[in-house]
């Protein structure tokens, strides 16, 4: 709440007080909770199951309100699960699996290996953001616009494990633990709207991006 909602409110207040007319916000597909439609479009029902998703949705509400009330043009991107180089600080599934695999440690599936996410490479995220900035600068009226930046594809934990095994050319041990409350089981987002209005189209193949990330983490962990 402090990192997302309070900081977002402060950014909106600062923009209003300093005549800033454009804001871009990094939201998340977590705002949908457990989606009913795959791939999920932007107009889908928002059903919160996680505290993180609830905080992101609250931020979107502030951007929308400030856009309507004060004429600040707001661009909201709901990201898929972002991965790629220079992400040693991230504690997400892919980074955790790679680090453990490189150190020959056991990885953990919560619930099962069938859980999916929509993974998107950081280069494609940057491409989408730049397209969005070009778009919002051309708008003349106050607005708030929401786009997905994702890959339109579900990738399971088991698929990630198998692909890392291929890259490292060795087996990865794993264990299965009980599902965590609030955990979304399946996720994929449609980027049709971003494709139509922003000419956004992700370019990085997941297998290639994963290989790149493994090499990056090897270097950063000084593992050969």
PDB file of C-alpha atoms in Angstrom:
ATOM      1  CA  UNK A   1       0.000   0.000   0.000  1.00  0.00           C
ATOM      2  CA  UNK A   2       2.784   2.434   0.878  1.00  0.00           C
ATOM      3  CA  UNK A   3       4.964   1.596  -2.133  1.00  0.00           C
ATOM      4  CA  UNK A   4       2.149   1.511  -4.675  1.00  0.00           C
ATOM      5  CA  UNK A   5      -0.918   3.484  -3.582  1.00  0.00           C
ATOM      6  CA  UNK A   6       0.560   6.267  -1.434  1.00  0.00           C
ATOM      7  CA  UNK A   7       3.463   6.894  -3.803  1.00  0.00           C
ATOM      8  CA  UNK A   8       1.100   6.959  -6.796  1.00  0.00           C
ATOM      9  CA  UNK A   9      -1.121   9.514  -5.051  1.00  0.00           C
ATOM     10  CA  UNK A  10       1.979  11.658  -4.395  1.00  0.00           C
ATOM     11  CA  UNK A  11       3.034  11.431  -8.061  1.00  0.00           C
ATOM     12  CA  UNK A  12      -0.446  12.489  -9.190  1.00  0.00           C
ATOM     13  CA  UNK A  13      -0.441  15.451  -6.771  1.00  0.00           C
ATOM     14  CA  UNK A  14       3.002  16.511  -7.952  1.00  0.00           C
ATOM     15  CA  UNK A  15       1.930  16.305 -11.600  1.00  0.00           C
ATOM     16  CA  UNK A  16      -1.159  18.402 -10.878  1.00  0.00           C
ATOM     17  CA  UNK A  17       0.842  21.038  -8.962  1.00  0.00           C
ATOM     18  CA  UNK A  18       3.557  21.326 -11.637  1.00  0.00           C
ATOM     19  CA  UNK A  19       1.361  21.380 -14.737  1.00  0.00           C
ATOM     20  CA  UNK A  20       2.477  17.938 -15.904  1.00  0.00           C
ATOM     21  CA  UNK A  21      -0.027  16.760 -18.498  1.00  0.00           C
ATOM     22  CA  UNK A  22       1.162  13.201 -19.184  1.00  0.00           C
ATOM     23  CA  UNK A  23       1.633  10.226 -16.865  1.00  0.00           C
ATOM     24  CA  UNK A  24       2.513   6.616 -17.679  1.00  0.00           C
ATOM     25  CA  UNK A  25       1.812   3.934 -15.082  1.00  0.00           C
ATOM     26  CA  UNK A  26       3.132   0.371 -14.870  1.00  0.00           C
ATOM     27  CA  UNK A  27       0.192  -1.696 -13.663  1.00  0.00           C
ATOM     28  CA  UNK A  28      -0.226  -5.463 -13.754  1.00  0.00           C
ATOM     29  CA  UNK A  29      -2.418  -8.235 -15.107  1.00  0.00           C
ATOM     30  CA  UNK A  30      -2.824  -9.167 -11.414  1.00  0.00           C
ATOM     31  CA  UNK A  31      -5.768  -6.720 -11.276  1.00  0.00           C
ATOM     32  CA  UNK A  32      -7.982  -9.426 -12.861  1.00  0.00           C
ATOM     33  CA  UNK A  33      -7.480 -11.977 -10.122  1.00  0.00           C
ATOM     34  CA  UNK A  34      -8.567 -15.311 -11.607  1.00  0.00           C
ATOM     35  CA  UNK A  35      -9.648 -14.373 -15.171  1.00  0.00           C
ATOM     36  CA  UNK A  36     -12.650 -15.981 -16.854  1.00  0.00           C
ATOM     37  CA  UNK A  37     -11.468 -15.347 -20.434  1.00  0.00           C
ATOM     38  CA  UNK A  38      -8.140 -16.366 -22.012  1.00  0.00           C
ATOM     39  CA  UNK A  39      -6.404 -14.463 -23.418  1.00  0.00           C
ATOM     40  CA  UNK A  40      -7.868 -11.740 -21.193  1.00  0.00           C
ATOM     41  CA  UNK A  41      -8.942  -8.428 -22.819  1.00  0.00           C
ATOM     42  CA  UNK A  42      -8.684  -5.060 -21.029  1.00  0.00           C
ATOM     43  CA  UNK A  43     -12.451  -4.789 -20.444  1.00  0.00           C
ATOM     44  CA  UNK A  44     -12.614  -8.050 -18.454  1.00  0.00           C
ATOM     45  CA  UNK A  45     -14.164  -8.186 -14.995  1.00  0.00           C
ATOM     46  CA  UNK A  46     -11.759  -7.218 -12.180  1.00  0.00           C
ATOM     47  CA  UNK A  47     -11.914  -9.703  -9.302  1.00  0.00           C
ATOM     48  CA  UNK A  48      -9.177  -9.236  -6.701  1.00  0.00           C
ATOM     49  CA  UNK A  49      -7.530 -12.272  -5.143  1.00  0.00           C
ATOM     50  CA  UNK A  50      -4.141 -10.807  -4.174  1.00  0.00           C
ATOM     51  CA  UNK A  51      -3.083  -7.805  -2.087  1.00  0.00           C
ATOM     52  CA  UNK A  52      -0.647  -6.820  -4.848  1.00  0.00           C
ATOM     53  CA  UNK A  53      -3.405  -6.802  -7.481  1.00  0.00           C
ATOM     54  CA  UNK A  54      -5.657  -4.754  -5.197  1.00  0.00           C
ATOM     55  CA  UNK A  55      -2.951  -2.116  -4.718  1.00  0.00           C
ATOM     56  CA  UNK A  56      -2.322  -1.844  -8.469  1.00  0.00           C
ATOM     57  CA  UNK A  57      -6.045  -1.440  -9.144  1.00  0.00           C
ATOM     58  CA  UNK A  58      -6.243   1.312  -6.515  1.00  0.00           C
ATOM     59  CA  UNK A  59      -3.417   3.117  -8.335  1.00  0.00           C
ATOM     60  CA  UNK A  60      -5.304   2.837 -11.620  1.00  0.00           C
ATOM     61  CA  UNK A  61      -8.292   4.450  -9.905  1.00  0.00           C
ATOM     62  CA  UNK A  62      -6.215   7.477  -8.919  1.00  0.00           C
ATOM     63  CA  UNK A  63      -4.802   7.892 -12.416  1.00  0.00           C
ATOM     64  CA  UNK A  64      -8.317   7.715 -13.861  1.00  0.00           C
ATOM     65  CA  UNK A  65      -9.688  10.237 -11.346  1.00  0.00           C
ATOM     66  CA  UNK A  66      -6.845  12.718 -11.872  1.00  0.00           C
ATOM     67  CA  UNK A  67      -7.229  12.386 -15.626  1.00  0.00           C
ATOM     68  CA  UNK A  68     -10.921  13.216 -15.496  1.00  0.00           C
ATOM     69  CA  UNK A  69     -10.652  15.876 -12.782  1.00  0.00           C
ATOM     70  CA  UNK A  70      -7.493  17.729 -13.764  1.00  0.00           C
ATOM     71  CA  UNK A  71      -6.917  16.970 -17.453  1.00  0.00           C
ATOM     72  CA  UNK A  72      -3.819  14.831 -16.887  1.00  0.00           C
ATOM     73  CA  UNK A  73      -3.539  12.346 -19.744  1.00  0.00           C
ATOM     74  CA  UNK A  74      -2.810   8.972 -18.184  1.00  0.00           C
ATOM     75  CA  UNK A  75      -1.542   5.854 -19.888  1.00  0.00           C
ATOM     76  CA  UNK A  76      -1.935   2.622 -17.922  1.00  0.00           C
ATOM     77  CA  UNK A  77       0.013  -0.453 -19.029  1.00  0.00           C
ATOM     78  CA  UNK A  78      -0.972  -3.771 -17.504  1.00  0.00           C
ATOM     79  CA  UNK A  79       2.240  -5.756 -17.810  1.00  0.00           C
ATOM     80  CA  UNK A  80       2.541  -9.485 -18.144  1.00  0.00           C
ATOM     81  CA  UNK A  81       5.352 -11.120 -16.141  1.00  0.00           C
ATOM     82  CA  UNK A  82       8.476  -9.252 -17.202  1.00  0.00           C
ATOM     83  CA  UNK A  83      11.803 -11.062 -17.532  1.00  0.00           C
ATOM     84  CA  UNK A  84      15.162 -10.358 -19.137  1.00  0.00           C
ATOM     85  CA  UNK A  85      18.754  -9.231 -18.499  1.00  0.00           C
ATOM     86  CA  UNK A  86      19.818  -6.883 -15.686  1.00  0.00           C
ATOM     87  CA  UNK A  87      17.142  -8.297 -13.376  1.00  0.00           C
ATOM     88  CA  UNK A  88      19.247  -9.850 -10.625  1.00  0.00           C
ATOM     89  CA  UNK A  89      17.168  -7.970  -8.048  1.00  0.00           C
ATOM     90  CA  UNK A  90      13.934  -9.651  -9.169  1.00  0.00           C
ATOM     91  CA  UNK A  91      12.570 -12.486  -7.032  1.00  0.00           C
ATOM     92  CA  UNK A  92      10.102 -13.834  -9.587  1.00  0.00           C
ATOM     93  CA  UNK A  93       9.685 -17.449 -10.641  1.00  0.00           C
ATOM     94  CA  UNK A  94      12.029 -17.438 -13.636  1.00  0.00           C
ATOM     95  CA  UNK A  95      14.934 -15.794 -11.830  1.00  0.00           C
ATOM     96  CA  UNK A  96      14.458 -18.006  -8.791  1.00  0.00           C
ATOM     97  CA  UNK A  97      14.394 -21.181 -10.897  1.00  0.00           C
ATOM     98  CA  UNK A  98      17.517 -20.184 -12.835  1.00  0.00           C
ATOM     99  CA  UNK A  99      19.525 -19.240  -9.733  1.00  0.00           C
ATOM    100  CA  UNK A 100      18.594 -22.443  -7.944  1.00  0.00           C
ATOM    101  CA  UNK A 101      19.315 -24.546 -11.039  1.00  0.00           C
ATOM    102  CA  UNK A 102      22.732 -22.954 -11.499  1.00  0.00           C
ATOM    103  CA  UNK A 103      23.540 -23.728  -7.862  1.00  0.00           C
ATOM    104  CA  UNK A 104      22.143 -27.264  -8.255  1.00  0.00           C
ATOM    105  CA  UNK A 105      19.423 -26.605  -5.691  1.00  0.00           C
ATOM    106  CA  UNK A 106      15.877 -27.973  -5.711  1.00  0.00           C
ATOM    107  CA  UNK A 107      13.116 -25.729  -7.093  1.00  0.00           C
ATOM    108  CA  UNK A 108       9.587 -25.545  -5.692  1.00  0.00           C
ATOM    109  CA  UNK A 109       6.197 -25.737  -7.392  1.00  0.00           C
ATOM    110  CA  UNK A 110       3.351 -24.371  -5.278  1.00  0.00           C
ATOM    111  CA  UNK A 111       0.243 -26.403  -6.115  1.00  0.00           C
ATOM    112  CA  UNK A 112       1.556 -27.967  -9.314  1.00  0.00           C
ATOM    113  CA  UNK A 113       3.714 -27.286 -12.335  1.00  0.00           C
ATOM    114  CA  UNK A 114       0.615 -26.480 -14.395  1.00  0.00           C
ATOM    115  CA  UNK A 115       0.311 -22.899 -13.091  1.00  0.00           C
ATOM    116  CA  UNK A 116       0.769 -20.435 -15.963  1.00  0.00           C
ATOM    117  CA  UNK A 117       1.773 -16.835 -16.537  1.00  0.00           C
ATOM    118  CA  UNK A 118       2.137 -14.621 -19.599  1.00  0.00           C
ATOM    119  CA  UNK A 119       5.841 -13.791 -19.816  1.00  0.00           C
ATOM    120  CA  UNK A 120       7.157 -10.818 -21.783  1.00  0.00           C
ATOM    121  CA  UNK A 121      10.751  -9.768 -22.402  1.00  0.00           C
ATOM    122  CA  UNK A 122      11.922  -6.407 -21.066  1.00  0.00           C
ATOM    123  CA  UNK A 123      12.893  -5.270 -24.596  1.00  0.00           C
ATOM    124  CA  UNK A 124       9.285  -5.727 -25.707  1.00  0.00           C
ATOM    125  CA  UNK A 125       8.058  -3.826 -22.639  1.00  0.00           C
ATOM    126  CA  UNK A 126      10.335  -0.894 -23.503  1.00  0.00           C
ATOM    127  CA  UNK A 127       9.139  -0.997 -27.117  1.00  0.00           C
ATOM    128  CA  UNK A 128       5.513  -0.865 -25.956  1.00  0.00           C
ATOM    129  CA  UNK A 129       6.138   2.022 -23.549  1.00  0.00           C
ATOM    130  CA  UNK A 130       7.798   4.100 -26.261  1.00  0.00           C
ATOM    131  CA  UNK A 131       4.868   3.411 -28.601  1.00  0.00           C
ATOM    132  CA  UNK A 132       2.512   4.483 -25.827  1.00  0.00           C
ATOM    133  CA  UNK A 133       4.362   7.761 -25.236  1.00  0.00           C
ATOM    134  CA  UNK A 134       4.079   8.577 -28.937  1.00  0.00           C
ATOM    135  CA  UNK A 135       0.366   7.789 -28.787  1.00  0.00           C
ATOM    136  CA  UNK A 136      -0.465   9.867 -25.714  1.00  0.00           C
ATOM    137  CA  UNK A 137       1.406  12.924 -27.003  1.00  0.00           C
ATOM    138  CA  UNK A 138      -0.902  12.986 -30.019  1.00  0.00           C
ATOM    139  CA  UNK A 139      -4.094  13.036 -27.925  1.00  0.00           C
ATOM    140  CA  UNK A 140      -5.754  16.433 -27.514  1.00  0.00           C
ATOM    141  CA  UNK A 141      -8.410  15.690 -24.909  1.00  0.00           C
ATOM    142  CA  UNK A 142      -7.962  14.499 -21.317  1.00  0.00           C
ATOM    143  CA  UNK A 143      -8.112  10.726 -21.203  1.00  0.00           C
ATOM    144  CA  UNK A 144      -7.043   7.588 -19.434  1.00  0.00           C
ATOM    145  CA  UNK A 145      -6.179   4.667 -21.695  1.00  0.00           C
ATOM    146  CA  UNK A 146      -5.404   1.085 -20.642  1.00  0.00           C
ATOM    147  CA  UNK A 147      -3.285  -1.358 -22.646  1.00  0.00           C
ATOM    148  CA  UNK A 148      -1.887  -4.832 -22.111  1.00  0.00           C
ATOM    149  CA  UNK A 149       1.794  -5.397 -22.789  1.00  0.00           C
ATOM    150  CA  UNK A 150       1.992  -9.172 -22.867  1.00  0.00           C
ATOM    151  CA  UNK A 151       2.587 -12.125 -25.166  1.00  0.00           C
ATOM    152  CA  UNK A 152      -0.913 -13.581 -25.484  1.00  0.00           C
ATOM    153  CA  UNK A 153       0.487 -16.944 -24.360  1.00  0.00           C
ATOM    154  CA  UNK A 154       0.287 -19.115 -21.238  1.00  0.00           C
ATOM    155  CA  UNK A 155       3.583 -20.667 -20.161  1.00  0.00           C
ATOM    156  CA  UNK A 156       3.564 -23.156 -17.279  1.00  0.00           C
ATOM    157  CA  UNK A 157       6.100 -23.605 -14.486  1.00  0.00           C
ATOM    158  CA  UNK A 158       6.839 -27.074 -15.827  1.00  0.00           C
ATOM    159  CA  UNK A 159       7.595 -25.657 -19.290  1.00  0.00           C
ATOM    160  CA  UNK A 160      10.051 -23.214 -17.727  1.00  0.00           C
ATOM    161  CA  UNK A 161      11.758 -26.011 -15.778  1.00  0.00           C
ATOM    162  CA  UNK A 162      12.108 -28.173 -18.877  1.00  0.00           C
ATOM    163  CA  UNK A 163      13.482 -25.317 -20.962  1.00  0.00           C
ATOM    164  CA  UNK A 164      16.069 -24.420 -18.309  1.00  0.00           C
ATOM    165  CA  UNK A 165      17.101 -28.085 -18.246  1.00  0.00           C
ATOM    166  CA  UNK A 166      17.661 -27.933 -22.010  1.00  0.00           C
ATOM    167  CA  UNK A 167      19.774 -24.795 -21.697  1.00  0.00           C
ATOM    168  CA  UNK A 168      21.902 -26.137 -18.829  1.00  0.00           C
ATOM    169  CA  UNK A 169      21.947 -29.689 -20.215  1.00  0.00           C
ATOM    170  CA  UNK A 170      21.167 -31.271 -16.860  1.00  0.00           C
ATOM    171  CA  UNK A 171      18.171 -32.334 -14.786  1.00  0.00           C
ATOM    172  CA  UNK A 172      16.625 -30.009 -12.229  1.00  0.00           C
ATOM    173  CA  UNK A 173      15.248 -31.482  -9.007  1.00  0.00           C
ATOM    174  CA  UNK A 174      11.925 -30.127  -7.813  1.00  0.00           C
ATOM    175  CA  UNK A 175       9.359 -30.463  -5.025  1.00  0.00           C
ATOM    176  CA  UNK A 176       5.644 -29.692  -4.869  1.00  0.00           C
ATOM    177  CA  UNK A 177       4.161 -27.762  -1.949  1.00  0.00           C
ATOM    178  CA  UNK A 178       0.627 -26.694  -1.095  1.00  0.00           C
ATOM    179  CA  UNK A 179      -0.851 -23.792  -3.095  1.00  0.00           C
ATOM    180  CA  UNK A 180      -0.603 -20.375  -1.483  1.00  0.00           C
ATOM    181  CA  UNK A 181      -3.829 -18.474  -0.766  1.00  0.00           C
ATOM    182  CA  UNK A 182      -4.541 -15.679  -3.231  1.00  0.00           C
ATOM    183  CA  UNK A 183      -2.309 -17.229  -5.892  1.00  0.00           C
ATOM    184  CA  UNK A 184      -3.667 -16.891  -9.434  1.00  0.00           C
ATOM    185  CA  UNK A 185      -3.460 -20.239 -11.216  1.00  0.00           C
ATOM    186  CA  UNK A 186      -3.681 -19.267 -14.888  1.00  0.00           C
ATOM    187  CA  UNK A 187      -2.959 -16.051 -16.730  1.00  0.00           C
ATOM    188  CA  UNK A 188      -2.560 -14.730 -20.270  1.00  0.00           C
ATOM    189  CA  UNK A 189      -3.431 -11.310 -21.667  1.00  0.00           C
ATOM    190  CA  UNK A 190      -4.532 -10.192 -25.111  1.00  0.00           C
ATOM    191  CA  UNK A 191      -2.457  -7.398 -26.661  1.00  0.00           C
ATOM    192  CA  UNK A 192      -4.896  -6.903 -29.548  1.00  0.00           C
ATOM    193  CA  UNK A 193      -5.777  -3.351 -28.456  1.00  0.00           C
ATOM    194  CA  UNK A 194      -2.100  -2.344 -28.158  1.00  0.00           C
ATOM    195  CA  UNK A 195      -1.441  -3.898 -31.542  1.00  0.00           C
ATOM    196  CA  UNK A 196      -4.290  -1.951 -33.137  1.00  0.00           C
ATOM    197  CA  UNK A 197      -3.700   1.478 -31.559  1.00  0.00           C
ATOM    198  CA  UNK A 198       0.045   1.409 -30.814  1.00  0.00           C
ATOM    199  CA  UNK A 199       1.283  -1.008 -33.489  1.00  0.00           C
ATOM    200  CA  UNK A 200       2.737  -3.065 -30.626  1.00  0.00           C
ATOM    201  CA  UNK A 201       3.898  -6.577 -31.405  1.00  0.00           C
ATOM    202  CA  UNK A 202       6.289  -8.505 -29.106  1.00  0.00           C
ATOM    203  CA  UNK A 203       9.404  -9.683 -30.932  1.00  0.00           C
ATOM    204  CA  UNK A 204      11.435 -11.754 -28.460  1.00  0.00           C
ATOM    205  CA  UNK A 205      10.801 -15.506 -28.576  1.00  0.00           C
ATOM    206  CA  UNK A 206      10.496 -16.910 -25.038  1.00  0.00           C
ATOM    207  CA  UNK A 207      13.104 -19.636 -25.536  1.00  0.00           C
ATOM    208  CA  UNK A 208      15.623 -17.102 -26.872  1.00  0.00           C
ATOM    209  CA  UNK A 209      14.865 -14.662 -24.067  1.00  0.00           C
ATOM    210  CA  UNK A 210      15.227 -17.368 -21.421  1.00  0.00           C
ATOM    211  CA  UNK A 211      18.587 -18.427 -22.853  1.00  0.00           C
ATOM    212  CA  UNK A 212      19.739 -14.811 -22.747  1.00  0.00           C
ATOM    213  CA  UNK A 213      18.630 -14.466 -19.122  1.00  0.00           C
ATOM    214  CA  UNK A 214      20.441 -17.633 -18.044  1.00  0.00           C
ATOM    215  CA  UNK A 215      23.677 -16.293 -19.533  1.00  0.00           C
ATOM    216  CA  UNK A 216      23.148 -12.914 -17.860  1.00  0.00           C
ATOM    217  CA  UNK A 217      22.587 -14.481 -14.443  1.00  0.00           C
ATOM    218  CA  UNK A 218      25.645 -16.726 -14.934  1.00  0.00           C
ATOM    219  CA  UNK A 219      27.793 -13.662 -15.505  1.00  0.00           C
ATOM    220  CA  UNK A 220      26.313 -11.691 -12.623  1.00  0.00           C
ATOM    221  CA  UNK A 221      26.644 -14.592 -10.209  1.00  0.00           C
ATOM    222  CA  UNK A 222      30.136 -15.317 -11.564  1.00  0.00           C
ATOM    223  CA  UNK A 223      29.097 -18.867 -12.358  1.00  0.00           C
ATOM    224  CA  UNK A 224      30.776 -20.547 -15.339  1.00  0.00           C
TER     225      UNK A 224
END
